[in-house]
């Protein structure tokens, strides 16, 4: 009998990439959604909400892919106590609310795996409006280097942790295949679009104002600016964990830009 996996965050970048990977392995896939959504054929949609623990039904579920929906972790202990015996949690290094969810999972779930990927390549979508408007991206810290990871590779690691033995109790920190500057990211997006995009350095104060105007929390904006500044002199590291876990080398940012070019075309 095939395994049954419940995917939360199924309409997001990683959850959306995970669904077809699980289906391809003959897994019975359920998606926890707040309302009916457009998902691949073969995915069973179940209506529920992580902010309403009583709405969560994991009867017959062997494993759960968990994406926590907010910074508020008040309900985490109640939610995770209702999940399956195996939970793969999409986490992050050095983020307090993720640490709180991890502690709740450790206390309630027999078989857990924490995924802590490096920066998402999908975060480059923050430049979408500028790219749609012209050929210049104005942003701070052109030389900040990140080991960005394609959401497909995060999903591939998650699939192995959900389906295979030997991952319980593991914390996986993994990266994309290269350290790439923000200016190089813009150039590669331009190449994928067939346009000569250019990065123009934006002063930090102006960048902070831009982030706040777009709705960023002040503390979160300050933390992001500090992190980008640090990456100019101390680039994010690169490791080979994706290939070790999945047996396949991770995809490049160039490939991500090709795969997601339509997002920058409007």
Short mmCIF file of C-alpha atoms in Angstrom, two decimals:
data_model
loop_
_atom_site.label_atom_id
_atom_site.label_comp_id
_atom_site.label_asym_id
_atom_site.label_seq_id
_atom_site.Cartn_x
_atom_site.Cartn_y
_atom_site.Cartn_z
CA UNK A 1 0.00 0.00 0.00
CA UNK A 2 1.35 3.42 -0.92
CA UNK A 3 2.06 6.04 1.68
CA UNK A 4 -0.25 8.97 2.27
CA UNK A 5 1.41 12.35 2.66
CA UNK A 6 -0.31 15.56 3.75
CA UNK A 7 1.22 18.72 2.30
CA UNK A 8 0.61 22.08 3.94
CA UNK A 9 1.56 25.22 2.05
CA UNK A 10 0.59 23.35 -1.11
CA UNK A 11 -0.08 26.54 -3.08
CA UNK A 12 3.31 28.03 -2.19
CA UNK A 13 6.67 27.78 -3.93
CA UNK A 14 7.99 24.69 -2.15
CA UNK A 15 4.71 22.92 -1.48
CA UNK A 16 3.70 23.44 -5.09
CA UNK A 17 6.99 21.93 -6.29
CA UNK A 18 6.61 19.00 -3.88
CA UNK A 19 3.19 17.81 -5.09
CA UNK A 20 4.30 16.49 -8.52
CA UNK A 21 7.40 14.87 -7.03
CA UNK A 22 5.26 12.88 -4.61
CA UNK A 23 2.70 11.99 -7.26
CA UNK A 24 5.49 10.71 -9.52
CA UNK A 25 6.48 8.24 -6.80
CA UNK A 26 3.00 6.80 -6.51
CA UNK A 27 2.27 8.50 -3.21
CA UNK A 28 -1.29 9.32 -2.19
CA UNK A 29 -1.10 13.09 -1.79
CA UNK A 30 -3.41 15.26 0.25
CA UNK A 31 -3.18 19.04 0.35
CA UNK A 32 -4.40 21.05 3.32
CA UNK A 33 -6.03 24.17 1.86
CA UNK A 34 -8.21 26.88 3.35
CA UNK A 35 -10.45 26.86 0.28
CA UNK A 36 -10.52 24.89 -2.99
CA UNK A 37 -7.44 25.61 -5.08
CA UNK A 38 -6.03 24.80 -8.50
CA UNK A 39 -3.70 21.86 -7.85
CA UNK A 40 -2.34 19.00 -9.98
CA UNK A 41 -4.67 16.17 -10.92
CA UNK A 42 -4.45 13.38 -8.41
CA UNK A 43 -4.04 15.63 -5.36
CA UNK A 44 -6.80 15.22 -2.81
CA UNK A 45 -7.76 18.56 -1.30
CA UNK A 46 -8.79 18.68 2.34
CA UNK A 47 -10.18 21.89 3.80
CA UNK A 48 -8.49 23.00 6.97
CA UNK A 49 -6.47 25.76 8.56
CA UNK A 50 -3.37 25.60 10.74
CA UNK A 51 -4.79 28.54 12.71
CA UNK A 52 -7.76 26.31 13.63
CA UNK A 53 -6.29 23.09 15.03
CA UNK A 54 -9.70 21.44 15.33
CA UNK A 55 -10.06 21.63 11.53
CA UNK A 56 -7.01 19.43 10.94
CA UNK A 57 -7.71 15.77 10.21
CA UNK A 58 -4.71 13.52 9.59
CA UNK A 59 -6.52 10.19 9.81
CA UNK A 60 -4.65 7.70 7.64
CA UNK A 61 -1.75 10.08 6.98
CA UNK A 62 1.75 8.63 7.22
CA UNK A 63 3.78 11.83 6.95
CA UNK A 64 3.23 15.59 6.89
CA UNK A 65 5.14 18.36 5.15
CA UNK A 66 4.70 21.37 7.40
CA UNK A 67 5.02 25.03 6.47
CA UNK A 68 4.16 27.28 9.40
CA UNK A 69 1.86 30.09 8.18
CA UNK A 70 2.86 33.05 10.37
CA UNK A 71 5.23 34.48 12.97
CA UNK A 72 2.71 33.60 15.70
CA UNK A 73 3.53 30.21 17.19
CA UNK A 74 0.92 30.18 19.96
CA UNK A 75 -0.97 27.29 18.39
CA UNK A 76 2.08 25.28 17.36
CA UNK A 77 1.95 22.73 20.23
CA UNK A 78 -1.74 22.02 19.60
CA UNK A 79 -1.27 21.78 15.82
CA UNK A 80 1.76 19.50 15.78
CA UNK A 81 0.16 17.16 18.33
CA UNK A 82 -2.51 16.46 15.69
CA UNK A 83 -0.10 15.57 12.91
CA UNK A 84 1.32 12.23 11.80
CA UNK A 85 4.18 10.38 13.43
CA UNK A 86 6.54 11.72 10.73
CA UNK A 87 6.79 15.47 10.13
CA UNK A 88 9.16 17.28 7.78
CA UNK A 89 9.25 20.95 8.73
CA UNK A 90 10.42 23.74 6.43
CA UNK A 91 12.46 25.82 8.85
CA UNK A 92 15.33 28.32 8.71
CA UNK A 93 18.55 29.03 10.57
CA UNK A 94 18.51 31.74 13.22
CA UNK A 95 14.81 32.64 13.06
CA UNK A 96 13.12 32.68 16.50
CA UNK A 97 9.63 31.62 15.44
CA UNK A 98 11.05 28.66 13.48
CA UNK A 99 12.98 27.60 16.60
CA UNK A 100 9.76 27.69 18.62
CA UNK A 101 7.94 25.48 16.10
CA UNK A 102 10.88 23.09 16.05
CA UNK A 103 10.72 22.72 19.84
CA UNK A 104 7.00 21.96 19.67
CA UNK A 105 7.62 19.30 17.03
CA UNK A 106 10.46 17.70 18.99
CA UNK A 107 8.16 17.40 22.01
CA UNK A 108 5.26 15.80 20.15
CA UNK A 109 6.43 14.03 16.99
CA UNK A 110 8.36 10.72 17.04
CA UNK A 111 9.98 11.11 13.61
CA UNK A 112 10.86 14.67 12.63
CA UNK A 113 13.21 16.24 10.11
CA UNK A 114 13.99 19.95 9.94
CA UNK A 115 14.90 21.53 6.60
CA UNK A 116 16.93 24.73 6.77
CA UNK A 117 17.67 25.77 3.17
CA UNK A 118 19.71 28.80 2.22
CA UNK A 119 18.03 31.82 0.64
CA UNK A 120 15.25 30.99 -1.80
CA UNK A 121 15.95 31.88 -5.41
CA UNK A 122 12.27 32.82 -5.51
CA UNK A 123 13.03 35.81 -3.29
CA UNK A 124 14.38 37.48 -6.44
CA UNK A 125 10.75 38.11 -7.32
CA UNK A 126 10.99 41.12 -5.04
CA UNK A 127 12.39 42.89 -8.14
CA UNK A 128 9.42 41.99 -10.35
CA UNK A 129 7.80 45.43 -10.40
CA UNK A 130 11.09 47.13 -11.29
CA UNK A 131 11.80 44.64 -14.07
CA UNK A 132 8.31 45.06 -15.49
CA UNK A 133 8.79 48.84 -15.43
CA UNK A 134 12.21 49.04 -17.08
CA UNK A 135 15.72 47.66 -17.48
CA UNK A 136 17.24 48.86 -14.20
CA UNK A 137 16.91 47.25 -10.77
CA UNK A 138 17.73 49.71 -7.99
CA UNK A 139 18.67 47.83 -4.84
CA UNK A 140 21.34 47.91 -2.12
CA UNK A 141 24.47 45.74 -1.89
CA UNK A 142 25.15 44.69 -5.46
CA UNK A 143 28.03 42.49 -4.31
CA UNK A 144 26.16 40.60 -1.59
CA UNK A 145 26.70 36.92 -2.40
CA UNK A 146 24.05 34.31 -1.72
CA UNK A 147 23.96 30.54 -2.25
CA UNK A 148 20.38 30.69 -3.52
CA UNK A 149 18.41 27.50 -3.92
CA UNK A 150 15.75 26.53 -6.45
CA UNK A 151 12.44 25.58 -4.79
CA UNK A 152 12.53 22.32 -6.77
CA UNK A 153 15.63 21.27 -4.82
CA UNK A 154 14.03 22.10 -1.47
CA UNK A 155 11.06 19.98 -2.50
CA UNK A 156 13.36 17.15 -3.62
CA UNK A 157 15.03 17.06 -0.20
CA UNK A 158 11.61 17.15 1.47
CA UNK A 159 10.41 14.22 -0.64
CA UNK A 160 13.29 12.04 0.48
CA UNK A 161 12.75 12.91 4.14
CA UNK A 162 9.02 12.20 3.84
CA UNK A 163 9.33 8.88 2.02
CA UNK A 164 12.66 7.29 2.97
CA UNK A 165 13.99 5.93 6.24
CA UNK A 166 17.09 7.34 7.89
CA UNK A 167 16.08 11.00 8.12
CA UNK A 168 14.38 11.04 11.52
CA UNK A 169 16.00 13.41 13.98
CA UNK A 170 18.06 15.12 11.29
CA UNK A 171 18.53 18.85 10.75
CA UNK A 172 19.50 19.56 7.15
CA UNK A 173 21.11 22.86 6.22
CA UNK A 174 21.56 22.90 2.45
CA UNK A 175 22.30 25.37 -0.32
CA UNK A 176 22.25 26.06 -4.00
CA UNK A 177 25.30 25.13 -6.09
CA UNK A 178 27.02 28.53 -6.22
CA UNK A 179 27.55 31.82 -4.46
CA UNK A 180 26.13 34.55 -6.66
CA UNK A 181 25.95 38.33 -6.23
CA UNK A 182 22.72 40.27 -6.41
CA UNK A 183 24.02 42.07 -9.49
CA UNK A 184 24.65 38.70 -11.15
CA UNK A 185 21.14 37.57 -10.27
CA UNK A 186 19.70 40.57 -12.08
CA UNK A 187 21.90 39.93 -15.11
CA UNK A 188 20.83 36.29 -15.31
CA UNK A 189 17.17 37.18 -15.05
CA UNK A 190 17.75 39.59 -17.93
CA UNK A 191 19.40 36.86 -20.00
CA UNK A 192 16.43 34.58 -19.37
CA UNK A 193 14.14 37.36 -20.57
CA UNK A 194 16.35 38.34 -23.50
CA UNK A 195 16.78 41.82 -22.03
CA UNK A 196 19.92 43.68 -20.83
CA UNK A 197 18.93 44.24 -17.21
CA UNK A 198 21.26 46.36 -15.08
CA UNK A 199 21.76 46.61 -11.31
CA UNK A 200 22.07 50.11 -9.87
CA UNK A 201 23.26 50.55 -6.29
CA UNK A 202 20.62 52.06 -4.01
CA UNK A 203 21.78 53.83 -0.81
CA UNK A 204 20.87 51.94 2.35
CA UNK A 205 18.63 54.71 3.75
CA UNK A 206 16.67 54.87 0.50
CA UNK A 207 16.41 51.08 0.43
CA UNK A 208 15.04 51.05 3.97
CA UNK A 209 12.40 53.60 3.04
CA UNK A 210 11.48 51.51 0.01
CA UNK A 211 11.07 48.37 2.11
CA UNK A 212 8.96 50.12 4.74
CA UNK A 213 6.77 51.69 2.05
CA UNK A 214 6.10 48.23 0.64
CA UNK A 215 4.88 47.01 4.02
CA UNK A 216 7.96 45.47 5.63
CA UNK A 217 8.15 45.44 9.41
CA UNK A 218 10.93 47.88 10.51
CA UNK A 219 12.82 45.25 12.49
CA UNK A 220 12.59 42.77 9.64
CA UNK A 221 13.79 45.39 7.13
CA UNK A 222 16.75 46.34 9.34
CA UNK A 223 17.65 42.68 9.78
CA UNK A 224 17.56 42.07 6.04
CA UNK A 225 19.74 45.09 5.29
CA UNK A 226 22.27 44.02 7.91
CA UNK A 227 22.33 40.49 6.51
CA UNK A 228 22.89 41.70 2.94
CA UNK A 229 25.68 44.00 4.10
CA UNK A 230 27.36 41.08 5.86
CA UNK A 231 27.16 38.96 2.71
CA UNK A 232 29.33 41.44 0.80
CA UNK A 233 32.39 40.44 2.83
CA UNK A 234 31.18 37.06 4.12
CA UNK A 235 29.24 35.28 1.36
CA UNK A 236 26.77 32.57 2.25
CA UNK A 237 28.54 29.20 2.18
CA UNK A 238 27.92 26.52 -0.43
CA UNK A 239 27.59 22.84 0.42
CA UNK A 240 26.77 19.57 -1.33
CA UNK A 241 23.93 18.43 0.91
CA UNK A 242 21.28 18.48 -1.82
CA UNK A 243 23.25 16.03 -3.94
CA UNK A 244 24.10 13.87 -0.92
CA UNK A 245 20.45 13.57 0.11
CA UNK A 246 18.76 13.38 -3.29
CA UNK A 247 21.48 11.93 -5.51
CA UNK A 248 21.17 14.90 -7.90
CA UNK A 249 23.14 18.13 -8.11
CA UNK A 250 21.13 21.25 -7.24
CA UNK A 251 19.87 23.54 -9.98
CA UNK A 252 21.63 26.83 -10.70
CA UNK A 253 20.16 30.30 -10.34
CA UNK A 254 20.45 30.58 -14.11
CA UNK A 255 18.11 27.60 -14.41
CA UNK A 256 15.73 29.11 -11.87
CA UNK A 257 15.61 32.34 -13.89
CA UNK A 258 14.80 30.35 -17.05
CA UNK A 259 12.15 28.31 -15.28
CA UNK A 260 10.47 31.36 -13.74
CA UNK A 261 10.99 33.92 -16.51
CA UNK A 262 7.26 34.28 -17.09
CA UNK A 263 6.90 35.76 -13.59
CA UNK A 264 8.91 38.77 -14.80
CA UNK A 265 6.94 39.20 -18.02
CA UNK A 266 3.70 40.35 -16.42
#
